[in-house]
């Protein structure tokens, strides 16, 4: 069936205003924020309800048309790029917050609700949503990639913050995974299986999200170190001491330099840790004091902390704008980021090795890290039109992943597999990959849900 | 094939000392600590290595003999009872602690290692294993049922404390789920799927377990309340206030009375909360002070706390021996426990309803609860030889489960489905049950792994 026929039939089924074959719209849905090449869907569908999604999924099954769910387009591994064409299922019109149960610290949302939208809604209740991947992603997209970020060291990743999901399966059936209880030993843990499945096992239409009480006191700190090893080792010391740190972010000196240039600021061009503490006023200050001592023991040369909201926001600007400032220095180049996560005892070695590798491979890169989780990103500025540049960047990432897997880590801590990490799946999962393939094949026998992503059917 | 033939062939394959058809041995492996009727395996096999397990699984596949993994036999839902006969696979000889990575807070164990054995091993490292289901269960058994218990409100259930698993699948393949990193978005979350699968998807041979640092300070408290509603509401207030409580256990007055009788003690026969706080000396005392105020606001009539190790142990004795003391009052009767878990806002209503139901149905029961998680157990003393008594107890449990499901809860918070909760699976999971069946059928197409448990193939 050609696109115009699909358009006519789908329009008749769910309404013409929910379907588009406009090339600009298709181009918007053919890419994400990764370096991966765009690939256009044949058409874009904008469902407004679970029933709409069921209709589209049944239609796709009947005519064997691929379906790729699409959220905010902020993915970093190409998970939402429709490499086999078909339908891009844009979830942004399903953006209603349906129910809040503040006593249970739970909220029910449609999957197109974004992180910032939810936090804005929650504030009057004294609550917040804890997963912070940086981008203002949709919650459905975040659940699909098991997103995490700066606060995961304290509050967990999406898997720990999604209590239940409404999913439309490949055969059009709607299932509900999970329960509203804090724990369960009933049946197989489908909830944990679907989180992180990147649209390959079903389309998420609603989510029950765990939220948290806004703490009494928040203090942020900035710590400078003479070198990257002492900086990372200081972060490990904080984790080992059991301090309930909420954020602990490594920002490498090239980022600091880029930020200074971008904002005319004068931070010392050395590796930094940016930290955040939350709790009661008493407990927070106790944690800050112990942390400052630990940092000093590891060679910290300067430690400052602030508590006012404005001062905290200013302090975090360096971290939040680091990548933007870095890419601003490399106009015309694209960002390629690694996302390895290693056991915490290995993080200092892994970051040092990555820095040395950048040097020996003569690559322009810088390191950002959620070092409390063992997760760090090396950002490369790559000329994607230059084969040599691109292959050198790929070679760097391959060596980094090989190192992470050798020490028991993973190729992706939070971005997902998408297109870019498929080649590492066999190495990482070994014989377990076949088990994943069996699950995919029995839940999506026609391989129509986000085909060509995460898992290879063969 | 008859049992003697199986015995001969298996003996030839893995050694005669690892196989038994002795009736006493089979009887030990035909029951657990639940009220469920015993059912004997045809033989018991004692593997000593992953290779032994592979051999047994391949043998079972060839001759279509059921395999039921067996740990400490402390299950409360009949999960390890071989209802279709076959092989009881006793994992207790696989009891070696293989590797400790204290900097990563990880330890690698064979699945027959028990909770107490692990904690004894960890103590010199300043570490402990945090999941406490009461019984000294094997870690493999605990992972199989996603066990949890008194400390789950702070440290999570097994699913949060098992980082990686070595599993022998039904086809004899060995897979490794998970990684040693703190988080991952790579591939499907098999680790979370296999935890809680009750031996129906594979046999666990090794586990990487997350462990925790022994805190500087531990304080325990006991709080008395005039009635069960104020007691439960006080626990909800503690959770809502965000106090990082480590244990918060409801012990109902019939238990207190039984304990007084059993130990000649003189506790007030009223509902109690038993609590535990951990952290630095400063933070713990701050938490105790705030908690005491909250308790008072909810009607607490007496609040005492202790910090010495001996005093703490004495205080917890009431909780730990409550069930034993209760059953001691009902000689000749068997214990039948419910295990519902409800959203935290519903726990006070749910417990009150359960108490009223006990009264109207004229049943001898008492309530114990991990109330911080919304999970509670109503223990019934049942004459299993009396049909009427048994059917009244079943009717009570059915009404309790119906109530829990109506408010978005689960039929089993921590004991697992086993035999007793299978009948609630359809009601709880709806259409998702078919997804579970598909996963079971593709991973164990001959239905030889713990058949007749958790999930019905039809």
PDB file of N, CA, C and O in Angstrom, chain A residues 248-305:
ATOM      1  N   UNK A 248      25.585  14.386  41.885  1.00  0.00           N
ATOM      2  CA  UNK A 248      27.048  14.480  41.981  1.00  0.00           C
ATOM      3  C   UNK A 248      27.589  14.352  40.569  1.00  0.00           C
ATOM      4  O   UNK A 248      27.752  13.251  40.053  1.00  0.00           O
ATOM      5  N   UNK A 249      27.828  15.490  39.934  1.00  0.00           N
ATOM      6  CA  UNK A 249      28.132  15.530  38.518  1.00  0.00           C
ATOM      7  C   UNK A 249      29.568  15.967  38.258  1.00  0.00           C
ATOM      8  O   UNK A 249      29.991  17.040  38.714  1.00  0.00           O
ATOM      9  N   UNK A 250      30.285  15.149  37.511  1.00  0.00           N
ATOM     10  CA  UNK A 250      31.623  15.511  37.051  1.00  0.00           C
ATOM     11  C   UNK A 250      31.498  16.389  35.809  1.00  0.00           C
ATOM     12  O   UNK A 250      30.779  16.038  34.864  1.00  0.00           O
ATOM     13  N   UNK A 251      32.188  17.546  35.824  1.00  0.00           N
ATOM     14  CA  UNK A 251      32.285  18.382  34.614  1.00  0.00           C
ATOM     15  C   UNK A 251      33.772  18.624  34.356  1.00  0.00           C
ATOM     16  O   UNK A 251      34.468  19.250  35.158  1.00  0.00           O
ATOM     17  N   UNK A 252      34.207  18.103  33.238  1.00  0.00           N
ATOM     18  CA  UNK A 252      35.615  18.086  32.860  1.00  0.00           C
ATOM     19  C   UNK A 252      36.078  19.502  32.446  1.00  0.00           C
ATOM     20  O   UNK A 252      35.273  20.332  32.032  1.00  0.00           O
ATOM     21  N   UNK A 253      37.407  19.758  32.503  1.00  0.00           N
ATOM     22  CA  UNK A 253      37.913  21.110  32.222  1.00  0.00           C
ATOM     23  C   UNK A 253      37.594  21.648  30.816  1.00  0.00           C
ATOM     24  O   UNK A 253      37.312  22.845  30.705  1.00  0.00           O
ATOM     25  N   UNK A 254      37.597  20.830  29.746  1.00  0.00           N
ATOM     26  CA  UNK A 254      37.220  21.419  28.450  1.00  0.00           C
ATOM     27  C   UNK A 254      35.818  22.033  28.459  1.00  0.00           C
ATOM     28  O   UNK A 254      35.564  23.026  27.777  1.00  0.00           O
ATOM     29  N   UNK A 255      34.911  21.432  29.244  1.00  0.00           N
ATOM     30  CA  UNK A 255      33.565  21.998  29.364  1.00  0.00           C
ATOM     31  C   UNK A 255      33.601  23.330  30.103  1.00  0.00           C
ATOM     32  O   UNK A 255      32.908  24.279  29.756  1.00  0.00           O
ATOM     33  N   UNK A 256      34.403  23.381  31.177  1.00  0.00           N
ATOM     34  CA  UNK A 256      34.507  24.617  31.965  1.00  0.00           C
ATOM     35  C   UNK A 256      35.058  25.733  31.063  1.00  0.00           C
ATOM     36  O   UNK A 256      34.545  26.865  31.060  1.00  0.00           O
ATOM     37  N   UNK A 257      36.059  25.383  30.288  1.00  0.00           N
ATOM     38  CA  UNK A 257      36.657  26.363  29.384  1.00  0.00           C
ATOM     39  C   UNK A 257      35.606  26.865  28.386  1.00  0.00           C
ATOM     40  O   UNK A 257      35.488  28.069  28.134  1.00  0.00           O
ATOM     41  N   UNK A 258      34.853  25.913  27.809  1.00  0.00           N
ATOM     42  CA  UNK A 258      33.824  26.288  26.830  1.00  0.00           C
ATOM     43  C   UNK A 258      32.771  27.186  27.477  1.00  0.00           C
ATOM     44  O   UNK A 258      32.329  28.173  26.880  1.00  0.00           O
ATOM     45  N   UNK A 259      32.392  26.848  28.720  1.00  0.00           N
ATOM     46  CA  UNK A 259      31.379  27.643  29.411  1.00  0.00           C
ATOM     47  C   UNK A 259      31.897  29.059  29.695  1.00  0.00           C
ATOM     48  O   UNK A 259      31.183  30.045  29.502  1.00  0.00           O
ATOM     49  N   UNK A 260      33.150  29.150  30.148  1.00  0.00           N
ATOM     50  CA  UNK A 260      33.760  30.467  30.398  1.00  0.00           C
ATOM     51  C   UNK A 260      33.686  31.337  29.142  1.00  0.00           C
ATOM     52  O   UNK A 260      33.359  32.517  29.195  1.00  0.00           O
ATOM     53  N   UNK A 261      34.002  30.720  28.020  1.00  0.00           N
ATOM     54  CA  UNK A 261      34.024  31.416  26.742  1.00  0.00           C
ATOM     55  C   UNK A 261      32.610  31.845  26.346  1.00  0.00           C
ATOM     56  O   UNK A 261      32.367  32.986  25.930  1.00  0.00           O
ATOM     57  N   UNK A 262      31.664  30.944  26.545  1.00  0.00           N
ATOM     58  CA  UNK A 262      30.267  31.137  26.131  1.00  0.00           C
ATOM     59  C   UNK A 262      29.574  32.200  26.978  1.00  0.00           C
ATOM     60  O   UNK A 262      28.771  32.999  26.492  1.00  0.00           O
ATOM     61  N   UNK A 263      29.887  32.246  28.271  1.00  0.00           N
ATOM     62  CA  UNK A 263      29.203  33.147  29.195  1.00  0.00           C
ATOM     63  C   UNK A 263      30.112  34.231  29.795  1.00  0.00           C
ATOM     64  O   UNK A 263      29.708  34.912  30.737  1.00  0.00           O
ATOM     65  N   UNK A 264      31.333  34.319  29.288  1.00  0.00           N
ATOM     66  CA  UNK A 264      32.324  35.259  29.844  1.00  0.00           C
ATOM     67  C   UNK A 264      32.456  35.109  31.358  1.00  0.00           C
ATOM     68  O   UNK A 264      32.522  36.103  32.092  1.00  0.00           O
ATOM     69  N   UNK A 265      32.459  33.878  31.826  1.00  0.00           N
ATOM     70  CA  UNK A 265      32.642  33.636  33.262  1.00  0.00           C
ATOM     71  C   UNK A 265      34.104  33.271  33.530  1.00  0.00           C
ATOM     72  O   UNK A 265      34.889  33.097  32.591  1.00  0.00           O
ATOM     73  N   UNK A 266      34.460  33.181  34.787  1.00  0.00           N
ATOM     74  CA  UNK A 266      35.873  32.994  35.103  1.00  0.00           C
ATOM     75  C   UNK A 266      36.162  31.805  36.013  1.00  0.00           C
ATOM     76  O   UNK A 266      37.013  31.889  36.892  1.00  0.00           O
ATOM     77  N   UNK A 267      35.437  30.683  35.788  1.00  0.00           N
ATOM     78  CA  UNK A 267      35.710  29.494  36.610  1.00  0.00           C
ATOM     79  C   UNK A 267      37.110  28.957  36.316  1.00  0.00           C
ATOM     80  O   UNK A 267      37.569  29.027  35.173  1.00  0.00           O
ATOM     81  N   UNK A 268      37.757  28.421  37.340  1.00  0.00           N
ATOM     82  CA  UNK A 268      39.069  27.792  37.123  1.00  0.00           C
ATOM     83  C   UNK A 268      38.916  26.651  36.127  1.00  0.00           C
ATOM     84  O   UNK A 268      38.006  25.831  36.274  1.00  0.00           O
ATOM     85  N   UNK A 269      39.805  26.595  35.156  1.00  0.00           N
ATOM     86  CA  UNK A 269      39.698  25.562  34.122  1.00  0.00           C
ATOM     87  C   UNK A 269      40.344  24.273  34.632  1.00  0.00           C
ATOM     88  O   UNK A 269      41.458  23.897  34.254  1.00  0.00           O
ATOM     89  N   UNK A 270      39.622  23.638  35.557  1.00  0.00           N
ATOM     90  CA  UNK A 270      40.052  22.363  36.164  1.00  0.00           C
ATOM     91  C   UNK A 270      38.812  21.473  36.279  1.00  0.00           C
ATOM     92  O   UNK A 270      37.684  21.960  36.181  1.00  0.00           O
ATOM     93  N   UNK A 271      38.988  20.160  36.490  1.00  0.00           N
ATOM     94  CA  UNK A 271      37.810  19.283  36.680  1.00  0.00           C
ATOM     95  C   UNK A 271      37.003  19.700  37.910  1.00  0.00           C
ATOM     96  O   UNK A 271      37.579  20.029  38.950  1.00  0.00           O
ATOM     97  N   UNK A 272      35.696  19.701  37.755  1.00  0.00           N
ATOM     98  CA  UNK A 272      34.776  20.087  38.833  1.00  0.00           C
ATOM     99  C   UNK A 272      33.831  18.945  39.207  1.00  0.00           C
ATOM    100  O   UNK A 272      33.476  18.130  38.365  1.00  0.00           O
ATOM    101  N   UNK A 273      33.411  18.938  40.459  1.00  0.00           N
ATOM    102  CA  UNK A 273      32.210  18.186  40.855  1.00  0.00           C
ATOM    103  C   UNK A 273      31.148  19.207  41.240  1.00  0.00           C
ATOM    104  O   UNK A 273      31.431  20.156  41.987  1.00  0.00           O
ATOM    105  N   UNK A 274      29.932  19.009  40.735  1.00  0.00           N
ATOM    106  CA  UNK A 274      28.785  19.795  41.170  1.00  0.00           C
ATOM    107  C   UNK A 274      27.898  18.868  41.998  1.00  0.00           C
ATOM    108  O   UNK A 274      27.578  17.759  41.555  1.00  0.00           O
ATOM    109  N   UNK A 275      27.515  19.330  43.190  1.00  0.00           N
ATOM    110  CA  UNK A 275      26.816  18.441  44.122  1.00  0.00           C
ATOM    111  C   UNK A 275      25.512  19.048  44.605  1.00  0.00           C
ATOM    112  O   UNK A 275      25.361  20.273  44.618  1.00  0.00           O
ATOM    113  N   UNK A 276      24.594  18.199  44.998  1.00  0.00           N
ATOM    114  CA  UNK A 276      23.360  18.694  45.624  1.00  0.00           C
ATOM    115  C   UNK A 276      22.977  17.801  46.796  1.00  0.00           C
ATOM    116  O   UNK A 276      23.066  16.573  46.710  1.00  0.00           O
ATOM    117  N   UNK A 277      22.558  18.448  47.878  1.00  0.00           N
ATOM    118  CA  UNK A 277      22.148  17.768  49.113  1.00  0.00           C
ATOM    119  C   UNK A 277      20.714  18.169  49.417  1.00  0.00           C
ATOM    120  O   UNK A 277      20.351  19.337  49.246  1.00  0.00           O
ATOM    121  N   UNK A 278      19.911  17.244  49.891  1.00  0.00           N
ATOM    122  CA  UNK A 278      18.529  17.562  50.268  1.00  0.00           C
ATOM    123  C   UNK A 278      18.162  16.880  51.577  1.00  0.00           C
ATOM    124  O   UNK A 278      18.639  15.774  51.847  1.00  0.00           O
ATOM    125  N   UNK A 279      17.287  17.490  52.334  1.00  0.00           N
ATOM    126  CA  UNK A 279      16.826  16.885  53.585  1.00  0.00           C
ATOM    127  C   UNK A 279      16.321  17.974  54.515  1.00  0.00           C
ATOM    128  O   UNK A 279      15.847  19.011  54.070  1.00  0.00           O
ATOM    129  N   UNK A 280      16.439  17.707  55.817  1.00  0.00           N
ATOM    130  CA  UNK A 280      16.136  18.765  56.777  1.00  0.00           C
ATOM    131  C   UNK A 280      17.362  19.686  56.833  1.00  0.00           C
ATOM    132  O   UNK A 280      18.463  19.280  56.445  1.00  0.00           O
ATOM    133  N   UNK A 281      17.175  20.914  57.329  1.00  0.00           N
ATOM    134  CA  UNK A 281      18.301  21.861  57.401  1.00  0.00           C
ATOM    135  C   UNK A 281      19.468  21.231  58.149  1.00  0.00           C
ATOM    136  O   UNK A 281      20.625  21.318  57.721  1.00  0.00           O
ATOM    137  N   UNK A 282      19.140  20.589  59.269  1.00  0.00           N
ATOM    138  CA  UNK A 282      20.169  19.939  60.097  1.00  0.00           C
ATOM    139  C   UNK A 282      20.939  18.866  59.331  1.00  0.00           C
ATOM    140  O   UNK A 282      22.164  18.866  59.271  1.00  0.00           O
ATOM    141  N   UNK A 283      20.173  17.914  58.747  1.00  0.00           N
ATOM    142  CA  UNK A 283      20.813  16.764  58.103  1.00  0.00           C
ATOM    143  C   UNK A 283      21.632  17.214  56.899  1.00  0.00           C
ATOM    144  O   UNK A 283      22.716  16.696  56.643  1.00  0.00           O
ATOM    145  N   UNK A 284      21.124  18.220  56.166  1.00  0.00           N
ATOM    146  CA  UNK A 284      21.835  18.685  54.982  1.00  0.00           C
ATOM    147  C   UNK A 284      23.178  19.296  55.357  1.00  0.00           C
ATOM    148  O   UNK A 284      24.208  19.005  54.760  1.00  0.00           O
ATOM    149  N   UNK A 285      23.187  20.124  56.393  1.00  0.00           N
ATOM    150  CA  UNK A 285      24.446  20.758  56.771  1.00  0.00           C
ATOM    151  C   UNK A 285      25.437  19.732  57.307  1.00  0.00           C
ATOM    152  O   UNK A 285      26.647  19.855  57.065  1.00  0.00           O
ATOM    153  N   UNK A 286      24.921  18.713  57.996  1.00  0.00           N
ATOM    154  CA  UNK A 286      25.812  17.634  58.459  1.00  0.00           C
ATOM    155  C   UNK A 286      26.442  16.932  57.251  1.00  0.00           C
ATOM    156  O   UNK A 286      27.641  16.663  57.218  1.00  0.00           O
ATOM    157  N   UNK A 287      25.609  16.651  56.213  1.00  0.00           N
ATOM    158  CA  UNK A 287      26.119  15.983  55.010  1.00  0.00           C
ATOM    159  C   UNK A 287      27.141  16.858  54.276  1.00  0.00           C
ATOM    160  O   UNK A 287      28.155  16.361  53.778  1.00  0.00           O
ATOM    161  N   UNK A 288      26.867  18.158  54.201  1.00  0.00           N
ATOM    162  CA  UNK A 288      27.794  19.073  53.521  1.00  0.00           C
ATOM    163  C   UNK A 288      29.143  19.066  54.228  1.00  0.00           C
ATOM    164  O   UNK A 288      30.199  18.982  53.589  1.00  0.00           O
ATOM    165  N   UNK A 289      29.120  19.131  55.562  1.00  0.00           N
ATOM    166  CA  UNK A 289      30.386  19.167  56.324  1.00  0.00           C
ATOM    167  C   UNK A 289      31.214  17.910  56.086  1.00  0.00           C
ATOM    168  O   UNK A 289      32.409  17.984  55.804  1.00  0.00           O
ATOM    169  N   UNK A 290      30.571  16.746  56.181  1.00  0.00           N
ATOM    170  CA  UNK A 290      31.302  15.482  55.973  1.00  0.00           C
ATOM    171  C   UNK A 290      31.847  15.425  54.540  1.00  0.00           C
ATOM    172  O   UNK A 290      33.004  15.037  54.313  1.00  0.00           O
ATOM    173  N   UNK A 291      31.021  15.845  53.576  1.00  0.00           N
ATOM    174  CA  UNK A 291      31.444  15.800  52.174  1.00  0.00           C
ATOM    175  C   UNK A 291      32.644  16.710  51.928  1.00  0.00           C
ATOM    176  O   UNK A 291      33.610  16.325  51.256  1.00  0.00           O
ATOM    177  N   UNK A 292      32.595  17.907  52.507  1.00  0.00           N
ATOM    178  CA  UNK A 292      33.708  18.841  52.328  1.00  0.00           C
ATOM    179  C   UNK A 292      35.022  18.236  52.851  1.00  0.00           C
ATOM    180  O   UNK A 292      36.070  18.346  52.204  1.00  0.00           O
ATOM    181  N   UNK A 293      34.935  17.552  53.994  1.00  0.00           N
ATOM    182  CA  UNK A 293      36.121  16.892  54.550  1.00  0.00           C
ATOM    183  C   UNK A 293      36.656  15.815  53.604  1.00  0.00           C
ATOM    184  O   UNK A 293      37.855  15.728  53.346  1.00  0.00           O
ATOM    185  N   UNK A 294      35.713  14.981  53.090  1.00  0.00           N
ATOM    186  CA  UNK A 294      36.103  13.905  52.173  1.00  0.00           C
ATOM    187  C   UNK A 294      36.758  14.475  50.915  1.00  0.00           C
ATOM    188  O   UNK A 294      37.763  13.942  50.427  1.00  0.00           O
ATOM    189  N   UNK A 295      36.190  15.554  50.386  1.00  0.00           N
ATOM    190  CA  UNK A 295      36.714  16.184  49.178  1.00  0.00           C
ATOM    191  C   UNK A 295      38.151  16.666  49.426  1.00  0.00           C
ATOM    192  O   UNK A 295      39.033  16.472  48.602  1.00  0.00           O
ATOM    193  N   UNK A 296      38.334  17.300  50.593  1.00  0.00           N
ATOM    194  CA  UNK A 296      39.659  17.827  50.952  1.00  0.00           C
ATOM    195  C   UNK A 296      40.684  16.687  51.000  1.00  0.00           C
ATOM    196  O   UNK A 296      41.790  16.805  50.465  1.00  0.00           O
ATOM    197  N   UNK A 297      40.277  15.576  51.628  1.00  0.00           N
ATOM    198  CA  UNK A 297      41.174  14.419  51.720  1.00  0.00           C
ATOM    199  C   UNK A 297      41.590  13.916  50.342  1.00  0.00           C
ATOM    200  O   UNK A 297      42.657  13.332  50.176  1.00  0.00           O
ATOM    201  N   UNK A 298      40.708  14.091  49.354  1.00  0.00           N
ATOM    202  CA  UNK A 298      41.006  13.591  48.004  1.00  0.00           C
ATOM    203  C   UNK A 298      41.687  14.650  47.126  1.00  0.00           C
ATOM    204  O   UNK A 298      41.875  14.443  45.940  1.00  0.00           O
ATOM    205  N   UNK A 299      41.994  15.803  47.709  1.00  0.00           N
ATOM    206  CA  UNK A 299      42.777  16.795  46.968  1.00  0.00           C
ATOM    207  C   UNK A 299      41.989  17.989  46.447  1.00  0.00           C
ATOM    208  O   UNK A 299      42.516  18.770  45.642  1.00  0.00           O
ATOM    209  N   UNK A 300      40.762  18.140  46.890  1.00  0.00           N
ATOM    210  CA  UNK A 300      39.944  19.279  46.454  1.00  0.00           C
ATOM    211  C   UNK A 300      40.643  20.591  46.827  1.00  0.00           C
ATOM    212  O   UNK A 300      41.078  20.762  47.966  1.00  0.00           O
ATOM    213  N   UNK A 301      40.751  21.507  45.867  1.00  0.00           N
ATOM    214  CA  UNK A 301      41.471  22.761  46.117  1.00  0.00           C
ATOM    215  C   UNK A 301      40.523  23.909  46.445  1.00  0.00           C
ATOM    216  O   UNK A 301      40.954  24.939  46.952  1.00  0.00           O
ATOM    217  N   UNK A 302      39.239  23.737  46.145  1.00  0.00           N
ATOM    218  CA  UNK A 302      38.279  24.821  46.398  1.00  0.00           C
ATOM    219  C   UNK A 302      36.892  24.200  46.509  1.00  0.00           C
ATOM    220  O   UNK A 302      36.515  23.388  45.673  1.00  0.00           O
ATOM    221  N   UNK A 303      36.152  24.574  47.558  1.00  0.00           N
ATOM    222  CA  UNK A 303      34.811  24.004  47.786  1.00  0.00           C
ATOM    223  C   UNK A 303      33.894  25.137  48.229  1.00  0.00           C
ATOM    224  O   UNK A 303      34.157  25.795  49.224  1.00  0.00           O
ATOM    225  N   UNK A 304      32.850  25.396  47.478  1.00  0.00           N
ATOM    226  CA  UNK A 304      31.863  26.416  47.881  1.00  0.00           C
ATOM    227  C   UNK A 304      30.478  25.821  47.860  1.00  0.00           C
ATOM    228  O   UNK A 304      30.190  24.955  47.025  1.00  0.00           O
ATOM    229  N   UNK A 305      29.606  26.269  48.780  1.00  0.00           N
ATOM    230  CA  UNK A 305      28.220  25.805  48.727  1.00  0.00           C
ATOM    231  C   UNK A 305      27.262  26.973  48.866  1.00  0.00           C
ATOM    232  O   UNK A 305      27.598  28.006  49.453  1.00  0.00           O
TER     233      UNK A 305
END
